[in-house]
Coordinates of C-alpha atoms in Angstrom, one line a residue:
X1 CA -18.1 -42.9 -37.4
X2 CA -22.0 -42.7 -38.6
X3 CA -23.3 -40.1 -40.6
X4 CA -25.6 -39.0 -37.1
X5 CA -22.4 -39.1 -34.9
X6 CA -20.4 -36.9 -37.8
X7 CA -23.2 -34.4 -38.4
X8 CA -23.4 -33.8 -34.4
X9 CA -19.4 -33.7 -34.2
X10 CA -19.8 -31.1 -37.0
X11 CA -22.4 -29.2 -35.1
X12 CA -20.4 -29.2 -32.2
X13 CA -17.2 -27.8 -34.1
X14 CA -19.4 -25.0 -35.6
X15 CA -20.8 -24.4 -32.2
X16 CA -17.3 -23.9 -30.8
X17 CA -16.1 -21.4 -33.7
X18 CA -19.1 -19.1 -33.1
X19 CA -18.5 -18.8 -29.6
X20 CA -14.8 -18.1 -30.4
X21 CA -15.4 -15.5 -33.0
X22 CA -18.1 -14.0 -30.3
X23 CA -15.5 -14.0 -27.8
X24 CA -12.7 -11.8 -30.0
X25 CA -15.8 -9.8 -31.3
X26 CA -16.5 -8.5 -27.9
X27 CA -13.1 -8.8 -26.3
X28 CA -10.2 -9.1 -28.9
X29 CA -7.6 -10.2 -26.4
X30 CA -5.9 -12.8 -25.1
X31 CA -2.4 -13.5 -23.8
X32 CA -0.3 -16.7 -24.0
X33 CA 2.9 -17.5 -21.8
X34 CA 5.0 -20.1 -22.9
X35 CA 8.5 -21.1 -24.5
X36 CA 6.7 -23.7 -26.7
X37 CA 7.0 -22.4 -30.3
X38 CA 5.5 -24.9 -31.7
X39 CA 2.2 -24.5 -29.4
X40 CA 2.0 -21.0 -30.3
X41 CA 2.4 -21.8 -34.1
X42 CA -0.5 -24.2 -33.5
X43 CA -2.4 -21.7 -31.5
X44 CA -1.9 -19.1 -34.5
X45 CA -3.1 -21.9 -36.8
X46 CA -6.0 -22.9 -35.5
X47 CA -7.1 -18.9 -35.1
X48 CA -6.2 -18.1 -38.3
X49 CA -8.5 -20.9 -40.0
X50 CA -11.1 -18.8 -38.2
X51 CA -9.8 -15.5 -40.0
X52 CA -9.1 -13.8 -36.7
X53 CA -6.8 -11.2 -37.0
X54 CA -3.7 -12.9 -34.4
X55 CA -1.5 -10.1 -34.7
X56 CA -3.6 -7.7 -33.0
X57 CA -5.3 -10.2 -30.8
X58 CA -2.5 -12.1 -29.0
X59 CA -0.3 -10.9 -26.7
X60 CA 2.9 -13.0 -26.0
X61 CA 4.5 -12.9 -23.1
X62 CA 7.8 -14.6 -21.7
X63 CA 7.8 -14.8 -17.8
X64 CA 4.9 -15.4 -15.5
X65 CA 5.4 -11.9 -13.7
X66 CA 4.7 -10.3 -17.3
X67 CA 1.4 -11.7 -17.3
X68 CA 0.3 -10.5 -14.3
X69 CA 1.7 -7.1 -14.9
X70 CA -0.4 -7.3 -18.1
X71 CA -3.5 -8.4 -16.2
X72 CA -3.5 -5.8 -14.0
X73 CA -3.2 -3.4 -16.9
X74 CA -6.2 -4.9 -19.2
X75 CA -8.6 -6.9 -17.2
X76 CA -10.8 -4.0 -16.0
X77 CA -10.7 -2.4 -19.4
X78 CA -11.9 -5.8 -21.5
X79 CA -16.0 -6.1 -21.9
X80 CA -15.3 -9.8 -21.4
X81 CA -13.2 -12.0 -19.4
X82 CA -9.4 -12.0 -20.4
X83 CA -8.2 -15.5 -21.6
X84 CA -4.7 -16.3 -20.7
X85 CA -2.9 -19.5 -21.8
X86 CA 0.1 -20.5 -18.9
X87 CA 2.8 -23.4 -19.6
X88 CA 2.3 -25.3 -16.7
X89 CA 6.3 -25.2 -16.0
X90 CA 8.7 -22.2 -17.3
X91 CA 12.1 -21.4 -16.6
X92 CA 12.4 -24.2 -13.8
X93 CA 9.1 -22.6 -12.0
X94 CA 5.6 -23.4 -11.9
X95 CA 2.8 -21.6 -12.9
X96 CA 0.7 -22.5 -9.5
X97 CA 1.6 -18.9 -7.7
X98 CA 0.5 -17.1 -10.8
X99 CA -2.7 -19.0 -11.6
X100 CA -3.8 -18.4 -7.3
X101 CA -2.6 -14.9 -7.4
X102 CA -4.9 -14.0 -10.7
X103 CA -7.6 -15.9 -9.6
X104 CA -7.6 -14.3 -6.1
X105 CA -7.4 -10.8 -7.7
X106 CA -9.8 -11.1 -10.7
X107 CA -11.8 -14.1 -9.9
X108 CA -13.7 -14.9 -13.3
X109 CA -12.8 -11.9 -15.4
X110 CA -9.9 -13.9 -16.3
X111 CA -9.9 -17.4 -17.4
X112 CA -6.6 -19.5 -16.9
X113 CA -6.0 -22.4 -19.5
X114 CA -2.8 -24.5 -18.4
X115 CA -0.9 -26.2 -20.9
X116 CA 1.5 -29.3 -20.2
X117 CA 3.1 -31.9 -22.5
X118 CA 2.5 -34.5 -19.7
X119 CA 1.1 -34.5 -16.4
X120 CA -0.3 -36.7 -13.4
X121 CA -3.8 -36.7 -12.4
X122 CA -2.7 -35.7 -9.2
X123 CA -0.9 -32.7 -10.6
X124 CA -4.1 -31.7 -12.6
X125 CA -6.5 -31.6 -9.6
X126 CA -3.9 -29.5 -7.8
X127 CA -3.7 -27.2 -10.9
X128 CA -7.7 -27.1 -11.3
X129 CA -7.8 -26.6 -7.2
X130 CA -5.6 -23.3 -6.9
X131 CA -7.8 -21.6 -9.7
X132 CA -7.4 -23.1 -13.4
X133 CA -10.4 -22.8 -15.8
X134 CA -9.3 -25.9 -18.0
X135 CA -5.9 -27.8 -19.1
X136 CA -4.3 -28.8 -22.4
X137 CA -2.1 -31.8 -22.8
X138 CA 0.1 -30.8 -26.1
X139 CA 0.4 -31.8 -28.6
X140 CA -3.3 -30.4 -29.4
X141 CA -5.2 -30.3 -32.7
X142 CA -6.3 -27.4 -34.1
X143 CA -10.0 -28.2 -33.6
X144 CA -9.3 -29.6 -29.8
X145 CA -8.0 -26.0 -29.3
X146 CA -10.7 -24.0 -30.3
X147 CA -13.0 -26.6 -28.1
X148 CA -10.8 -25.7 -25.3
X149 CA -11.1 -22.3 -26.1
X150 CA -14.7 -22.1 -26.4
X151 CA -15.2 -23.7 -22.9
X152 CA -12.9 -21.6 -21.5
X153 CA -14.9 -18.0 -22.6
X154 CA -18.2 -19.9 -23.5
X155 CA -21.4 -17.0 -22.8
X156 CA -23.3 -17.6 -19.8
X157 CA -26.8 -19.4 -19.7
X158 CA -29.5 -17.5 -17.6
X159 CA -28.4 -20.0 -14.7
X160 CA -24.7 -18.8 -15.1
X161 CA -26.0 -15.3 -15.1
X162 CA -27.7 -16.0 -11.5
X163 CA -24.7 -17.5 -10.2
X164 CA -22.7 -14.6 -11.1
X165 CA -25.1 -12.2 -9.7
X166 CA -25.3 -14.1 -6.7
X167 CA -21.7 -14.2 -6.2
X168 CA -21.3 -10.5 -7.0
X169 CA -24.1 -9.7 -4.2
X170 CA -22.3 -12.0 -1.4
X171 CA -19.0 -10.3 -2.2
X172 CA -20.7 -6.8 -1.4
X173 CA -22.4 -8.4 1.7
X174 CA -26.0 -7.9 0.3
X175 CA -26.8 -11.6 1.9
X176 CA -30.4 -11.1 1.5
X177 CA -30.6 -10.1 -1.7
X178 CA -27.8 -12.6 -2.9
X179 CA -29.9 -15.4 -1.1
X180 CA -33.1 -14.4 -3.2
X181 CA -31.0 -14.6 -6.3
X182 CA -29.5 -18.1 -5.4
X183 CA -33.0 -19.7 -4.7
X184 CA -34.4 -18.6 -8.5
X185 CA -31.1 -20.5 -9.3
X186 CA -32.1 -23.4 -7.5
X187 CA -35.8 -23.2 -9.0
X188 CA -34.4 -23.3 -12.3
X189 CA -32.3 -26.2 -11.6
X190 CA -33.0 -28.3 -8.3
X191 CA -30.1 -30.1 -6.7
X192 CA -27.5 -28.0 -9.0
X193 CA -24.1 -28.2 -6.7
X194 CA -23.6 -24.3 -7.5
X195 CA -26.8 -23.3 -6.1
X196 CA -26.1 -25.1 -2.9
X197 CA -22.8 -24.0 -2.5
X198 CA -24.3 -20.2 -2.7
X199 CA -27.1 -20.8 -0.3
X200 CA -24.8 -22.8 1.9
X201 CA -22.5 -19.2 1.6
X202 CA -25.7 -17.1 2.3
X203 CA -26.4 -19.3 5.7
X204 CA -22.7 -19.0 6.6
X205 CA -22.7 -15.4 6.2
X206 CA -26.0 -15.1 8.2
X207 CA -24.2 -17.3 11.1
X208 CA -26.6 -20.2 10.5
X209 CA -24.0 -23.0 10.4
X210 CA -26.5 -25.9 10.7
X211 CA -28.1 -24.5 7.4
X212 CA -25.1 -24.0 5.7
X213 CA -23.6 -27.5 6.6
X214 CA -27.0 -29.2 4.9
X215 CA -26.4 -27.4 1.5
X216 CA -22.5 -27.9 1.6
X217 CA -23.3 -31.7 2.4
X218 CA -25.8 -31.8 -0.3
X219 CA -23.4 -30.2 -2.9
X220 CA -20.9 -32.9 -1.5
X221 CA -23.6 -35.4 -2.4
X222 CA -23.7 -33.9 -6.1
X223 CA -20.4 -34.4 -7.1
X224 CA -18.3 -36.8 -4.8
X225 CA -15.1 -35.7 -6.3
X226 CA -15.8 -31.8 -6.5
X227 CA -13.2 -30.3 -4.1
X228 CA -15.1 -26.9 -3.6
X229 CA -17.9 -28.3 -1.2
X230 CA -15.6 -29.9 0.9
X231 CA -13.3 -26.9 0.8
X232 CA -16.4 -24.8 2.4
X233 CA -17.3 -27.5 5.2
X234 CA -13.5 -26.9 6.4
X235 CA -14.3 -23.3 6.6
X236 CA -17.5 -23.8 8.0
X237 CA -16.4 -26.0 10.9
X238 CA -13.4 -23.9 11.6
X239 CA -15.8 -21.3 12.5
X240 CA -17.9 -23.4 14.5
X241 CA -15.2 -24.7 16.3
X242 CA -16.2 -28.6 15.2
X243 CA -12.4 -29.4 15.0
X244 CA -12.9 -33.1 14.5
X245 CA -14.9 -32.5 11.5
X246 CA -13.0 -30.1 10.3
X247 CA -10.1 -32.4 10.4
X248 CA -11.8 -35.5 8.6
X249 CA -12.8 -33.2 5.9
X250 CA -9.2 -32.0 5.4
X251 CA -7.9 -35.7 5.3
X252 CA -11.2 -36.1 2.5
X253 CA -9.6 -33.4 0.6
X254 CA -6.0 -34.5 1.0
X255 CA -7.0 -38.0 -0.5
X256 CA -8.9 -36.5 -3.6
X257 CA -5.8 -33.7 -3.8
X258 CA -2.9 -35.2 -2.5
X259 CA -0.2 -32.7 -3.8
X260 CA -1.7 -29.6 -2.2
X261 CA 0.9 -28.9 0.1
X262 CA -0.7 -26.2 2.2
X263 CA -3.5 -28.6 3.1
X264 CA -0.9 -31.0 4.4
X265 CA 0.4 -28.2 6.6
X266 CA -3.0 -27.3 7.9
X267 CA -3.8 -31.2 8.8
X268 CA -0.2 -30.7 10.8
X269 CA -1.5 -27.8 12.5
X270 CA -4.6 -29.8 13.3
X271 CA -2.5 -32.9 14.6
X272 CA -0.3 -30.4 16.9
X273 CA -3.7 -28.3 18.5
X274 CA -4.9 -32.0 19.4
X275 CA -1.3 -32.9 21.1
X276 CA -0.6 -35.8 18.1
X277 CA 3.0 -34.5 17.9
X278 CA 4.1 -37.5 15.8
X279 CA 1.2 -37.3 13.4
X280 CA 1.7 -33.8 13.0
X281 CA 5.4 -34.0 12.0
X282 CA 4.3 -36.8 9.5
X283 CA 2.4 -34.0 7.6
X284 CA 5.1 -31.4 7.8
X285 CA 7.6 -33.4 6.7
X286 CA 5.2 -34.8 3.6
X287 CA 4.4 -31.0 2.7
X288 CA 8.0 -30.4 2.7
X289 CA 8.7 -33.4 0.5
X290 CA 5.5 -32.2 -1.9
X291 CA 6.5 -28.8 -2.4
X292 CA 9.9 -29.5 -3.5
X293 CA 8.2 -32.0 -5.9
X294 CA 5.5 -29.7 -7.5
X295 CA 6.4 -26.3 -6.6
X296 CA 10.5 -26.3 -6.3
X297 CA 10.5 -22.2 -7.1
X298 CA 7.8 -21.6 -3.9
X299 CA 10.2 -24.1 -1.7
X300 CA 11.7 -21.3 0.5
X301 CA 8.7 -19.5 1.1
X302 CA 6.2 -22.5 1.5
X303 CA 9.1 -23.9 4.1
X304 CA 9.0 -20.5 6.1
X305 CA 5.4 -20.7 6.4
X306 CA 5.7 -24.3 7.8
X307 CA 8.0 -23.0 10.0
X308 CA 6.1 -20.1 11.4
X309 CA 2.9 -22.7 11.8
X310 CA 5.1 -25.0 13.8
X311 CA 6.2 -22.3 16.0
X312 CA 7.4 -23.5 19.3
X313 CA 5.5 -26.7 19.0
X314 CA 8.8 -28.4 17.6
X315 CA 11.5 -25.9 17.6
X316 CA 14.1 -28.4 16.4
X317 CA 11.8 -29.0 13.1
X318 CA 11.1 -25.2 12.7
X319 CA 14.8 -24.6 12.9
X320 CA 15.6 -27.4 10.2
X321 CA 12.9 -25.9 7.5
X322 CA 14.2 -22.4 8.2
X323 CA 17.5 -23.6 7.7
X324 CA 16.6 -25.5 4.3
X325 CA 14.4 -22.1 3.2
X326 CA 17.6 -20.2 3.4
X327 CA 19.6 -22.7 1.4
X328 CA 16.8 -23.0 -1.2
X329 CA 17.4 -19.4 -1.8
X330 CA 21.0 -20.1 -3.1
X331 CA 22.6 -17.4 -5.4
X332 CA 19.2 -15.5 -5.3
X333 CA 19.4 -14.4 -1.5
X334 CA 19.1 -10.6 -1.3
X335 CA 18.4 -8.1 1.5
X336 CA 14.8 -8.8 0.8
X337 CA 15.2 -12.1 2.6
X338 CA 17.0 -10.7 5.8
X339 CA 13.8 -11.4 8.0
X340 CA 14.5 -15.4 7.2
X341 CA 17.9 -15.2 8.8
X342 CA 16.0 -13.1 12.0
X343 CA 13.9 -15.7 12.1
X344 CA 16.4 -18.7 12.1
X345 CA 18.7 -16.3 14.6
X346 CA 15.6 -16.2 16.9
X347 CA 15.1 -20.0 16.7
X348 CA 19.0 -20.9 17.7
X349 CA 18.8 -18.4 20.5
X350 CA 16.2 -19.7 22.2
X351 CA 17.7 -23.3 21.9
X352 CA 20.6 -21.3 23.8
X353 CA 22.9 -22.1 20.3
X354 CA 24.3 -18.6 20.8
X355 CA 27.6 -19.5 18.4
X356 CA 25.2 -20.9 15.2
X357 CA 23.0 -17.7 15.9
X358 CA 26.4 -15.7 15.4
X359 CA 27.5 -17.5 12.3
X360 CA 23.9 -17.0 11.0
X361 CA 23.8 -13.1 11.5
X362 CA 27.3 -13.2 10.1
X363 CA 26.0 -14.7 7.1
X364 CA 23.1 -11.9 6.6
X365 CA 25.8 -9.3 6.9
X366 CA 27.2 -10.8 4.0
X367 CA 23.9 -9.9 2.3
X368 CA 23.6 -6.5 3.8
X369 CA 26.5 -5.2 5.4
X370 CA 24.4 -1.9 6.2
X371 CA 21.7 -3.2 7.9
X372 CA 21.4 -2.0 11.6
X373 CA 19.0 -4.8 12.4
X374 CA 21.3 -7.2 11.7
X375 CA 24.1 -5.9 13.6
X376 CA 22.0 -5.3 16.2
X377 CA 20.6 -8.8 16.7
X378 CA 24.5 -9.9 16.1
X379 CA 25.2 -7.9 19.0
X380 CA 22.5 -9.8 20.8
X381 CA 23.9 -13.0 19.9
X382 CA 27.4 -12.4 20.9
X383 CA 26.3 -10.6 24.6
X384 CA 24.2 -13.9 25.4
X385 CA 27.9 -15.8 24.6
X386 CA 29.2 -13.2 27.0
X387 CA 31.5 -11.6 24.3
X388 CA 30.0 -8.3 25.6
X389 CA 33.2 -6.1 23.7
X390 CA 32.4 -7.4 20.5
X391 CA 28.7 -7.1 21.4
X392 CA 29.0 -3.7 21.6
X393 CA 31.0 -2.9 18.4
X394 CA 28.1 -4.5 16.6
X395 CA 25.5 -2.3 18.8
X396 CA 27.5 1.0 18.3
X397 CA 27.5 0.0 14.6
X398 CA 24.0 -0.5 14.5
X399 CA 22.9 3.0 16.2
X400 CA 25.5 4.8 13.5
X401 CA 23.4 3.0 10.7
X402 CA 20.1 4.2 12.5
X403 CA 20.0 6.2 15.3
X404 CA 16.3 5.8 15.7
X405 CA 17.0 1.9 16.4
X406 CA 17.0 3.0 20.1
X407 CA 13.5 4.2 19.9
X408 CA 11.9 1.0 18.6
X409 CA 11.2 -0.3 22.0
X410 CA 12.8 -0.6 26.0
X411 CA 14.4 -3.7 25.4
X412 CA 17.0 -2.5 22.7
X413 CA 18.2 0.4 25.3
X414 CA 18.3 -2.4 28.0
X415 CA 20.5 -4.8 25.7
X416 CA 23.1 -2.3 25.2
X417 CA 23.3 -1.2 28.9
X418 CA 23.7 -4.6 30.0
X419 CA 26.6 -5.1 27.4
X420 CA 28.2 -1.4 28.8
X421 CA 27.4 -2.7 32.4
X422 CA 29.3 -6.2 31.8
X423 CA 32.5 -3.9 30.0
X424 CA 32.3 -1.6 33.3
X425 CA 31.1 1.3 31.2
X426 CA 28.6 2.6 33.8
X427 CA 27.6 6.1 32.8
X428 CA 26.8 4.9 29.3
X429 CA 25.0 1.8 30.8
X430 CA 22.8 4.4 32.9
X431 CA 22.4 6.4 29.5
X432 CA 21.3 3.8 27.8
X433 CA 19.0 2.5 30.9
X434 CA 17.2 6.1 30.7
X435 CA 16.7 5.8 27.6
X436 CA 14.8 2.3 27.7
X437 CA 12.5 3.9 31.0
X438 CA 11.6 6.7 28.6
X439 CA 9.9 4.4 26.3
X440 CA 8.7 2.5 29.3
X441 CA 8.6 3.6 32.4
X442 CA 7.8 0.4 33.8
X443 CA 10.7 -1.9 32.3
X444 CA 10.9 -4.4 35.2
X445 CA 14.6 -5.3 33.9
X446 CA 16.0 -1.7 33.3
X447 CA 14.6 -0.5 36.7
X448 CA 16.2 -3.5 38.5
X449 CA 19.6 -3.1 36.5
X450 CA 19.1 0.9 37.4
X451 CA 18.7 0.6 40.9
X452 CA 21.9 -1.7 41.1
X453 CA 23.8 0.7 39.5
X454 CA 22.8 2.9 41.6
X455 CA 24.1 1.3 44.7

């Protein structure tokens, strides 16, 4: 290395150290969530060399939930952003959900640095896309750590201050003032990608789709591999109803960031809307495969969301995804997951498969034997299989557990009345039909059955 290059490197190192020291002088706090003790030691060593009191400045936590809880207690009281180091995978879980949650709630009030021993290019793109500010590949030297630290918390330039101000005004709904501030930023740096994005956002807020599209496209030209301008175009074309353009942008984004399973679902939905069922199913299957690869802890929730979006357009695929979602829960299934069994039961009953629906609800009862809703749904499934006596047993148990269940809608009373009618309990059938018609005097099935019983 030449003397000039060495001097330049030393000056840069001093600058990074100064930024880091200024951060601790102002904020004085950061969080590390990792099970890698050697990484924590290296981090302490790097900061200790700058004479930072790591014992008071560093908070170590053991899991992602602790990070979210700690952020909720500290972000608003800090004078600067909260810096958080997150292990990419911890206890077989991925940090993706935590990164997305923190950024959605706190934006730039948190700075997130994700660390991993190894990662593919596509995984790195996904981590950045969901909200990570920086990435560390381990092992890492003390000097490189300080550099990463500095880049994550570096103070704003004049341009950065304007960007932050414009974004805050946009969030507050002050489009006119946000536009003026974004224009000033554009004057300072013509052609700035962020300025184009802000001006596009202002135009979109005003309903000027053509101007918004022009700014977003300029941002795409400024950085062809930058994802955010394309995301903005997707939103714009969704609002303007330009479905072909929206799909083209989604497809380009999928090429840039192929591990984003939520986007694959969006592409699948778009193809369903175009009537191209086979292509839609390819993307849903790809989303299913990818979520298992990059975020195993998110498989169950993601599959349920995919099934919801597939809906009636392919009930067989939706049923398969819901079934896999329940299986993915394994031993962790709980009362909070009963809605998954209910959704699966509805899909089975729509297909006329009442026997499997009954078995499905029995599994739900094993999780929550005292849940009135599960007993009621099991009764409905038994009634569809014409086992009315067993259906009544579950209806009665449901009402014993929750007497107000009958008031949830006229269909509840009608279904119970039908079972009583089939079991020749005519007086009880009339009573439940009366309860159904109290809720909805115009409920036609109840009116017809009551008229029949009156003959």
